[in-house]
């Protein structure tokens, strides 16, 4: 049950029900989710360990604001870790794995080419795409390490602000990854993944520069849960990033 409650609380934060700086009262969450406080406390400990919430005076749990500069560092870390993960996946590839990536890639392409790009769908499929790759490497510890780094920012300003051209570029890079993995070329896959993440980091920098700190912002999830607790073994997300999401400046 604790894993399910963790997923549901994280989803509440991601959906904008709780913003950066908001208090998360255990009693309110217990009533909202229809459970006792025990699984709430277990889930909160996990969220605190991930840096999603922090404890303040009187043990209040508060949703953490993510510093945009920290997001840049996370992109940099991912650009070092995920090439290793995709290299391992290339050496453990099988047809079922490759077919799943092809289907996710095609789904993202369809989302982009709607009359108005379906950015939420793209985000979810993108997250699954990356998690599938992490999970294929045959090293659960390393997959969880990448997951912890990539999932740290819960709130993201990016996909809602990506242009169609930027989404198309991102998905072309997914296509490069699929081709490299299909060829079993670990070196090519590693180079493609690094280029993909650094490209996404550059897009985040562009969005951050274009968005005044005082401008109202919608809230979006950088790395959405897919209902699997840690998310390992389902699929994963691209490079998006988080910005502070105060009530007064929710994106």
PDB file of C-alpha atoms in Angstrom:
ATOM      1  CA  UNK A   1       0.000   0.000   0.000  1.00  0.00           C
ATOM      2  CA  UNK A   2       2.803   2.430   0.830  1.00  0.00           C
ATOM      3  CA  UNK A   3       4.034   2.364  -2.767  1.00  0.00           C
ATOM      4  CA  UNK A   4       0.554   3.151  -4.065  1.00  0.00           C
ATOM      5  CA  UNK A   5       0.155   6.035  -1.607  1.00  0.00           C
ATOM      6  CA  UNK A   6       3.587   7.344  -2.620  1.00  0.00           C
ATOM      7  CA  UNK A   7       2.522   7.331  -6.282  1.00  0.00           C
ATOM      8  CA  UNK A   8      -0.731   9.111  -5.474  1.00  0.00           C
ATOM      9  CA  UNK A   9       0.884  11.847  -3.383  1.00  0.00           C
ATOM     10  CA  UNK A  10       3.536  12.417  -6.019  1.00  0.00           C
ATOM     11  CA  UNK A  11       0.788  12.622  -8.649  1.00  0.00           C
ATOM     12  CA  UNK A  12      -1.027  15.248  -6.567  1.00  0.00           C
ATOM     13  CA  UNK A  13       2.118  17.371  -6.475  1.00  0.00           C
ATOM     14  CA  UNK A  14       2.698  16.884 -10.181  1.00  0.00           C
ATOM     15  CA  UNK A  15      -0.868  17.831 -11.068  1.00  0.00           C
ATOM     16  CA  UNK A  16      -0.567  21.147  -9.236  1.00  0.00           C
ATOM     17  CA  UNK A  17      -2.775  20.222  -6.286  1.00  0.00           C
ATOM     18  CA  UNK A  18       0.206  21.158  -4.109  1.00  0.00           C
ATOM     19  CA  UNK A  19       2.764  23.708  -5.285  1.00  0.00           C
ATOM     20  CA  UNK A  20       6.299  24.515  -4.257  1.00  0.00           C
ATOM     21  CA  UNK A  21       6.231  25.962  -0.737  1.00  0.00           C
ATOM     22  CA  UNK A  22       2.863  24.386   0.145  1.00  0.00           C
ATOM     23  CA  UNK A  23       2.517  22.434   3.384  1.00  0.00           C
ATOM     24  CA  UNK A  24       1.441  18.790   3.081  1.00  0.00           C
ATOM     25  CA  UNK A  25      -0.555  18.031   6.240  1.00  0.00           C
ATOM     26  CA  UNK A  26      -0.627  14.308   7.008  1.00  0.00           C
ATOM     27  CA  UNK A  27      -4.204  14.499   8.266  1.00  0.00           C
ATOM     28  CA  UNK A  28      -5.390  16.210   5.084  1.00  0.00           C
ATOM     29  CA  UNK A  29      -3.633  13.672   2.865  1.00  0.00           C
ATOM     30  CA  UNK A  30      -4.987  10.758   4.885  1.00  0.00           C
ATOM     31  CA  UNK A  31      -8.546  12.076   4.526  1.00  0.00           C
ATOM     32  CA  UNK A  32      -8.070  12.875   0.851  1.00  0.00           C
ATOM     33  CA  UNK A  33      -6.704   9.424   0.016  1.00  0.00           C
ATOM     34  CA  UNK A  34      -8.937   7.507   2.416  1.00  0.00           C
ATOM     35  CA  UNK A  35      -6.140   5.850   4.389  1.00  0.00           C
ATOM     36  CA  UNK A  36      -4.602   6.019   7.842  1.00  0.00           C
ATOM     37  CA  UNK A  37      -1.593   8.192   8.595  1.00  0.00           C
ATOM     38  CA  UNK A  38       0.814   5.221   8.696  1.00  0.00           C
ATOM     39  CA  UNK A  39       1.155   4.730   4.901  1.00  0.00           C
ATOM     40  CA  UNK A  40       1.145   8.537   4.512  1.00  0.00           C
ATOM     41  CA  UNK A  41       4.186   8.791   6.799  1.00  0.00           C
ATOM     42  CA  UNK A  42       5.993   6.011   4.930  1.00  0.00           C
ATOM     43  CA  UNK A  43       5.343   7.729   1.592  1.00  0.00           C
ATOM     44  CA  UNK A  44       6.465  11.099   3.003  1.00  0.00           C
ATOM     45  CA  UNK A  45       9.748   9.599   4.188  1.00  0.00           C
ATOM     46  CA  UNK A  46      10.387   8.370   0.660  1.00  0.00           C
ATOM     47  CA  UNK A  47       9.491  11.738  -0.866  1.00  0.00           C
ATOM     48  CA  UNK A  48      11.792  13.469   1.606  1.00  0.00           C
ATOM     49  CA  UNK A  49      14.654  11.108   0.722  1.00  0.00           C
ATOM     50  CA  UNK A  50      14.134  11.979  -2.955  1.00  0.00           C
ATOM     51  CA  UNK A  51      14.183  15.712  -2.205  1.00  0.00           C
ATOM     52  CA  UNK A  52      10.565  16.243  -3.256  1.00  0.00           C
ATOM     53  CA  UNK A  53       9.565  17.517   0.192  1.00  0.00           C
ATOM     54  CA  UNK A  54      11.473  18.884   3.165  1.00  0.00           C
ATOM     55  CA  UNK A  55      10.767  19.019   6.881  1.00  0.00           C
ATOM     56  CA  UNK A  56      10.510  22.412   8.551  1.00  0.00           C
ATOM     57  CA  UNK A  57       9.656  23.625  12.048  1.00  0.00           C
ATOM     58  CA  UNK A  58       7.276  21.385  13.974  1.00  0.00           C
ATOM     59  CA  UNK A  59       8.051  18.603  11.442  1.00  0.00           C
ATOM     60  CA  UNK A  60       5.868  20.229   8.792  1.00  0.00           C
ATOM     61  CA  UNK A  61       6.288  18.652   5.367  1.00  0.00           C
ATOM     62  CA  UNK A  62       6.685  21.264   2.608  1.00  0.00           C
ATOM     63  CA  UNK A  63       6.880  20.789  -1.154  1.00  0.00           C
ATOM     64  CA  UNK A  64      10.361  21.769  -2.316  1.00  0.00           C
ATOM     65  CA  UNK A  65      10.925  24.502  -4.901  1.00  0.00           C
ATOM     66  CA  UNK A  66      13.534  23.401  -7.422  1.00  0.00           C
ATOM     67  CA  UNK A  67      16.251  25.878  -8.303  1.00  0.00           C
ATOM     68  CA  UNK A  68      16.515  26.214 -12.113  1.00  0.00           C
ATOM     69  CA  UNK A  69      20.298  26.025 -11.749  1.00  0.00           C
ATOM     70  CA  UNK A  70      19.900  22.649 -10.063  1.00  0.00           C
ATOM     71  CA  UNK A  71      17.919  21.447 -13.066  1.00  0.00           C
ATOM     72  CA  UNK A  72      20.834  22.332 -15.337  1.00  0.00           C
ATOM     73  CA  UNK A  73      23.081  20.223 -13.107  1.00  0.00           C
ATOM     74  CA  UNK A  74      20.575  17.363 -13.300  1.00  0.00           C
ATOM     75  CA  UNK A  75      20.662  17.507 -17.095  1.00  0.00           C
ATOM     76  CA  UNK A  76      24.441  17.412 -16.961  1.00  0.00           C
ATOM     77  CA  UNK A  77      24.344  14.399 -14.636  1.00  0.00           C
ATOM     78  CA  UNK A  78      21.845  12.628 -16.870  1.00  0.00           C
ATOM     79  CA  UNK A  79      24.055  13.305 -19.901  1.00  0.00           C
ATOM     80  CA  UNK A  80      26.775  11.346 -18.094  1.00  0.00           C
ATOM     81  CA  UNK A  81      24.626   8.525 -16.684  1.00  0.00           C
ATOM     82  CA  UNK A  82      22.098   7.754 -19.401  1.00  0.00           C
ATOM     83  CA  UNK A  83      24.661   7.061 -22.134  1.00  0.00           C
ATOM     84  CA  UNK A  84      25.986   4.286 -19.885  1.00  0.00           C
ATOM     85  CA  UNK A  85      22.444   2.967 -19.445  1.00  0.00           C
ATOM     86  CA  UNK A  86      21.723   2.967 -23.186  1.00  0.00           C
ATOM     87  CA  UNK A  87      25.060   1.277 -23.885  1.00  0.00           C
ATOM     88  CA  UNK A  88      24.118  -1.534 -21.519  1.00  0.00           C
ATOM     89  CA  UNK A  89      20.676  -1.734 -23.146  1.00  0.00           C
ATOM     90  CA  UNK A  90      22.305  -2.104 -26.590  1.00  0.00           C
ATOM     91  CA  UNK A  91      24.163  -5.148 -25.336  1.00  0.00           C
ATOM     92  CA  UNK A  92      20.992  -6.682 -23.842  1.00  0.00           C
ATOM     93  CA  UNK A  93      18.538  -5.740 -26.562  1.00  0.00           C
ATOM     94  CA  UNK A  94      15.855  -8.096 -27.815  1.00  0.00           C
ATOM     95  CA  UNK A  95      13.045  -7.715 -30.318  1.00  0.00           C
ATOM     96  CA  UNK A  96      10.341  -7.048 -27.700  1.00  0.00           C
ATOM     97  CA  UNK A  97      12.418  -4.179 -26.276  1.00  0.00           C
ATOM     98  CA  UNK A  98      13.053  -2.680 -29.719  1.00  0.00           C
ATOM     99  CA  UNK A  99       9.403  -2.979 -30.713  1.00  0.00           C
ATOM    100  CA  UNK A 100       8.286  -1.172 -27.565  1.00  0.00           C
ATOM    101  CA  UNK A 101      10.673   1.694 -28.326  1.00  0.00           C
ATOM    102  CA  UNK A 102       9.432   1.884 -31.917  1.00  0.00           C
ATOM    103  CA  UNK A 103       5.823   2.089 -30.740  1.00  0.00           C
ATOM    104  CA  UNK A 104       6.637   4.807 -28.194  1.00  0.00           C
ATOM    105  CA  UNK A 105       8.572   6.745 -30.831  1.00  0.00           C
ATOM    106  CA  UNK A 106       5.637   6.511 -33.238  1.00  0.00           C
ATOM    107  CA  UNK A 107       3.215   7.605 -30.503  1.00  0.00           C
ATOM    108  CA  UNK A 108       5.307  10.678 -29.770  1.00  0.00           C
ATOM    109  CA  UNK A 109       5.361  11.506 -33.471  1.00  0.00           C
ATOM    110  CA  UNK A 110       1.562  11.370 -33.579  1.00  0.00           C
ATOM    111  CA  UNK A 111       1.317  13.581 -30.482  1.00  0.00           C
ATOM    112  CA  UNK A 112       3.540  16.209 -32.118  1.00  0.00           C
ATOM    113  CA  UNK A 113       1.553  16.298 -35.356  1.00  0.00           C
ATOM    114  CA  UNK A 114      -1.846  16.987 -33.819  1.00  0.00           C
ATOM    115  CA  UNK A 115      -3.288  20.357 -34.880  1.00  0.00           C
ATOM    116  CA  UNK A 116      -1.959  21.513 -31.508  1.00  0.00           C
ATOM    117  CA  UNK A 117       0.812  19.230 -30.214  1.00  0.00           C
ATOM    118  CA  UNK A 118      -0.394  17.032 -27.368  1.00  0.00           C
ATOM    119  CA  UNK A 119       2.438  17.940 -25.015  1.00  0.00           C
ATOM    120  CA  UNK A 120       1.068  15.992 -22.058  1.00  0.00           C
ATOM    121  CA  UNK A 121       0.920  12.794 -24.107  1.00  0.00           C
ATOM    122  CA  UNK A 122       4.385  13.470 -25.512  1.00  0.00           C
ATOM    123  CA  UNK A 123       5.725  13.967 -21.996  1.00  0.00           C
ATOM    124  CA  UNK A 124       4.246  10.685 -20.760  1.00  0.00           C
ATOM    125  CA  UNK A 125       5.467   8.652 -23.738  1.00  0.00           C
ATOM    126  CA  UNK A 126       8.872  10.306 -23.521  1.00  0.00           C
ATOM    127  CA  UNK A 127       9.153   9.342 -19.862  1.00  0.00           C
ATOM    128  CA  UNK A 128       8.253   5.754 -20.689  1.00  0.00           C
ATOM    129  CA  UNK A 129      10.761   5.674 -23.568  1.00  0.00           C
ATOM    130  CA  UNK A 130      13.656   6.474 -21.266  1.00  0.00           C
ATOM    131  CA  UNK A 131      12.585   4.105 -18.503  1.00  0.00           C
ATOM    132  CA  UNK A 132      12.315   1.236 -20.964  1.00  0.00           C
ATOM    133  CA  UNK A 133      15.939   1.876 -21.923  1.00  0.00           C
ATOM    134  CA  UNK A 134      17.172   2.043 -18.320  1.00  0.00           C
ATOM    135  CA  UNK A 135      15.386  -1.176 -17.484  1.00  0.00           C
ATOM    136  CA  UNK A 136      16.872  -3.119 -20.390  1.00  0.00           C
ATOM    137  CA  UNK A 137      20.463  -2.830 -19.213  1.00  0.00           C
ATOM    138  CA  UNK A 138      20.282  -5.756 -16.824  1.00  0.00           C
ATOM    139  CA  UNK A 139      21.518  -3.754 -13.832  1.00  0.00           C
ATOM    140  CA  UNK A 140      18.669  -2.832 -11.483  1.00  0.00           C
ATOM    141  CA  UNK A 141      20.931  -0.819  -9.176  1.00  0.00           C
ATOM    142  CA  UNK A 142      22.160   1.406 -12.001  1.00  0.00           C
ATOM    143  CA  UNK A 143      18.652   1.785 -13.398  1.00  0.00           C
ATOM    144  CA  UNK A 144      17.449   2.979  -9.987  1.00  0.00           C
ATOM    145  CA  UNK A 145      20.376   5.400  -9.749  1.00  0.00           C
ATOM    146  CA  UNK A 146      19.446   6.997 -13.081  1.00  0.00           C
ATOM    147  CA  UNK A 147      15.810   7.051 -12.007  1.00  0.00           C
ATOM    148  CA  UNK A 148      16.593   8.917  -8.789  1.00  0.00           C
ATOM    149  CA  UNK A 149      18.601  11.566 -10.645  1.00  0.00           C
ATOM    150  CA  UNK A 150      16.075  12.039 -13.458  1.00  0.00           C
ATOM    151  CA  UNK A 151      12.982  12.110 -11.239  1.00  0.00           C
ATOM    152  CA  UNK A 152      14.211  14.586  -8.639  1.00  0.00           C
ATOM    153  CA  UNK A 153      12.425  17.616 -10.092  1.00  0.00           C
ATOM    154  CA  UNK A 154       8.698  16.845  -9.910  1.00  0.00           C
ATOM    155  CA  UNK A 155       7.507  20.067 -11.505  1.00  0.00           C
ATOM    156  CA  UNK A 156       8.624  21.059 -14.973  1.00  0.00           C
ATOM    157  CA  UNK A 157       8.110  24.175 -17.061  1.00  0.00           C
ATOM    158  CA  UNK A 158       9.434  22.659 -20.204  1.00  0.00           C
ATOM    159  CA  UNK A 159       7.119  20.547 -22.325  1.00  0.00           C
ATOM    160  CA  UNK A 160       4.255  23.036 -22.127  1.00  0.00           C
ATOM    161  CA  UNK A 161       6.672  25.620 -23.522  1.00  0.00           C
ATOM    162  CA  UNK A 162       8.446  23.541 -26.164  1.00  0.00           C
ATOM    163  CA  UNK A 163       7.770  24.634 -29.728  1.00  0.00           C
ATOM    164  CA  UNK A 164       6.640  22.102 -32.300  1.00  0.00           C
ATOM    165  CA  UNK A 165      10.086  22.343 -33.908  1.00  0.00           C
ATOM    166  CA  UNK A 166      11.777  21.551 -30.588  1.00  0.00           C
ATOM    167  CA  UNK A 167       9.481  18.570 -30.024  1.00  0.00           C
ATOM    168  CA  UNK A 168      10.217  17.315 -33.541  1.00  0.00           C
ATOM    169  CA  UNK A 169      13.948  17.639 -32.954  1.00  0.00           C
ATOM    170  CA  UNK A 170      13.654  15.744 -29.678  1.00  0.00           C
ATOM    171  CA  UNK A 171      11.743  12.908 -31.309  1.00  0.00           C
ATOM    172  CA  UNK A 172      14.165  12.723 -34.245  1.00  0.00           C
ATOM    173  CA  UNK A 173      16.798  12.094 -31.610  1.00  0.00           C
ATOM    174  CA  UNK A 174      14.621   9.325 -30.157  1.00  0.00           C
ATOM    175  CA  UNK A 175      14.592   7.866 -33.667  1.00  0.00           C
ATOM    176  CA  UNK A 176      18.393   7.961 -33.740  1.00  0.00           C
ATOM    177  CA  UNK A 177      18.441   6.046 -30.475  1.00  0.00           C
ATOM    178  CA  UNK A 178      16.084   3.410 -31.842  1.00  0.00           C
ATOM    179  CA  UNK A 179      18.275   2.991 -34.933  1.00  0.00           C
ATOM    180  CA  UNK A 180      21.467   2.703 -32.878  1.00  0.00           C
ATOM    181  CA  UNK A 181      19.893   0.165 -30.532  1.00  0.00           C
ATOM    182  CA  UNK A 182      18.457  -1.825 -33.433  1.00  0.00           C
ATOM    183  CA  UNK A 183      21.963  -2.010 -34.898  1.00  0.00           C
ATOM    184  CA  UNK A 184      23.352  -3.115 -31.534  1.00  0.00           C
ATOM    185  CA  UNK A 185      25.898  -0.299 -31.747  1.00  0.00           C
ATOM    186  CA  UNK A 186      26.521   0.696 -28.131  1.00  0.00           C
ATOM    187  CA  UNK A 187      28.966   3.476 -29.016  1.00  0.00           C
ATOM    188  CA  UNK A 188      26.494   5.103 -31.424  1.00  0.00           C
ATOM    189  CA  UNK A 189      23.663   4.766 -28.893  1.00  0.00           C
ATOM    190  CA  UNK A 190      25.770   6.364 -26.161  1.00  0.00           C
ATOM    191  CA  UNK A 191      26.679   9.332 -28.397  1.00  0.00           C
ATOM    192  CA  UNK A 192      23.045   9.738 -29.486  1.00  0.00           C
ATOM    193  CA  UNK A 193      21.790   9.747 -25.896  1.00  0.00           C
ATOM    194  CA  UNK A 194      24.338  12.330 -24.778  1.00  0.00           C
ATOM    195  CA  UNK A 195      23.486  14.606 -27.720  1.00  0.00           C
ATOM    196  CA  UNK A 196      19.769  14.176 -26.979  1.00  0.00           C
ATOM    197  CA  UNK A 197      20.074  15.213 -23.339  1.00  0.00           C
ATOM    198  CA  UNK A 198      22.394  18.131 -24.016  1.00  0.00           C
ATOM    199  CA  UNK A 199      19.988  19.332 -26.709  1.00  0.00           C
ATOM    200  CA  UNK A 200      17.122  19.179 -24.219  1.00  0.00           C
ATOM    201  CA  UNK A 201      19.226  21.044 -21.664  1.00  0.00           C
ATOM    202  CA  UNK A 202      19.725  23.806 -24.229  1.00  0.00           C
ATOM    203  CA  UNK A 203      15.954  23.958 -24.787  1.00  0.00           C
ATOM    204  CA  UNK A 204      15.404  24.296 -21.050  1.00  0.00           C
ATOM    205  CA  UNK A 205      17.891  27.151 -20.925  1.00  0.00           C
ATOM    206  CA  UNK A 206      16.029  28.868 -23.761  1.00  0.00           C
ATOM    207  CA  UNK A 207      12.703  28.516 -21.929  1.00  0.00           C
ATOM    208  CA  UNK A 208      14.191  29.713 -18.640  1.00  0.00           C
ATOM    209  CA  UNK A 209      15.627  32.792 -20.355  1.00  0.00           C
ATOM    210  CA  UNK A 210      12.315  33.544 -22.068  1.00  0.00           C
ATOM    211  CA  UNK A 211      10.175  33.160 -18.936  1.00  0.00           C
ATOM    212  CA  UNK A 212      10.269  36.054 -16.425  1.00  0.00           C
ATOM    213  CA  UNK A 213      10.428  34.824 -12.851  1.00  0.00           C
ATOM    214  CA  UNK A 214       7.319  36.828 -12.036  1.00  0.00           C
ATOM    215  CA  UNK A 215       5.232  35.459 -14.903  1.00  0.00           C
ATOM    216  CA  UNK A 216       2.401  33.074 -14.000  1.00  0.00           C
ATOM    217  CA  UNK A 217       3.314  29.512 -14.877  1.00  0.00           C
ATOM    218  CA  UNK A 218       1.345  26.351 -15.358  1.00  0.00           C
ATOM    219  CA  UNK A 219       2.586  23.297 -13.583  1.00  0.00           C
ATOM    220  CA  UNK A 220       3.776  20.226 -15.435  1.00  0.00           C
ATOM    221  CA  UNK A 221       5.521  17.034 -14.475  1.00  0.00           C
ATOM    222  CA  UNK A 222       9.069  16.531 -15.543  1.00  0.00           C
ATOM    223  CA  UNK A 223       9.177  12.819 -15.011  1.00  0.00           C
ATOM    224  CA  UNK A 224       5.672  11.472 -14.528  1.00  0.00           C
ATOM    225  CA  UNK A 225       5.126   8.288 -12.581  1.00  0.00           C
ATOM    226  CA  UNK A 226       3.695   5.455 -14.607  1.00  0.00           C
ATOM    227  CA  UNK A 227       2.117   3.733 -11.647  1.00  0.00           C
ATOM    228  CA  UNK A 228       5.121   1.565 -10.886  1.00  0.00           C
ATOM    229  CA  UNK A 229       6.572   3.007  -7.719  1.00  0.00           C
ATOM    230  CA  UNK A 230      10.177   3.647  -8.683  1.00  0.00           C
ATOM    231  CA  UNK A 231       9.216   3.511 -12.338  1.00  0.00           C
ATOM    232  CA  UNK A 232      11.930   0.981 -13.130  1.00  0.00           C
ATOM    233  CA  UNK A 233      10.772  -1.566 -15.641  1.00  0.00           C
ATOM    234  CA  UNK A 234       8.169   0.516 -17.449  1.00  0.00           C
ATOM    235  CA  UNK A 235       9.801   3.272 -19.439  1.00  0.00           C
ATOM    236  CA  UNK A 236      11.051   6.746 -18.964  1.00  0.00           C
ATOM    237  CA  UNK A 237      11.344  10.334 -19.686  1.00  0.00           C
ATOM    238  CA  UNK A 238      13.283  12.729 -21.673  1.00  0.00           C
ATOM    239  CA  UNK A 239      15.008  15.736 -20.560  1.00  0.00           C
ATOM    240  CA  UNK A 240      12.708  18.229 -19.085  1.00  0.00           C
ATOM    241  CA  UNK A 241      13.374  20.297 -16.083  1.00  0.00           C
ATOM    242  CA  UNK A 242      11.792  21.906 -13.136  1.00  0.00           C
ATOM    243  CA  UNK A 243      11.356  25.446 -12.009  1.00  0.00           C
ATOM    244  CA  UNK A 244      10.069  26.855  -8.760  1.00  0.00           C
ATOM    245  CA  UNK A 245       6.314  26.495  -8.565  1.00  0.00           C
ATOM    246  CA  UNK A 246       5.015  28.778  -5.884  1.00  0.00           C
ATOM    247  CA  UNK A 247       1.295  29.382  -5.563  1.00  0.00           C
ATOM    248  CA  UNK A 248       1.846  32.895  -6.832  1.00  0.00           C
ATOM    249  CA  UNK A 249       3.936  31.710  -9.763  1.00  0.00           C
ATOM    250  CA  UNK A 250       2.575  28.349 -10.712  1.00  0.00           C
ATOM    251  CA  UNK A 251       3.445  27.739 -14.304  1.00  0.00           C
TER     252      UNK A 251
END
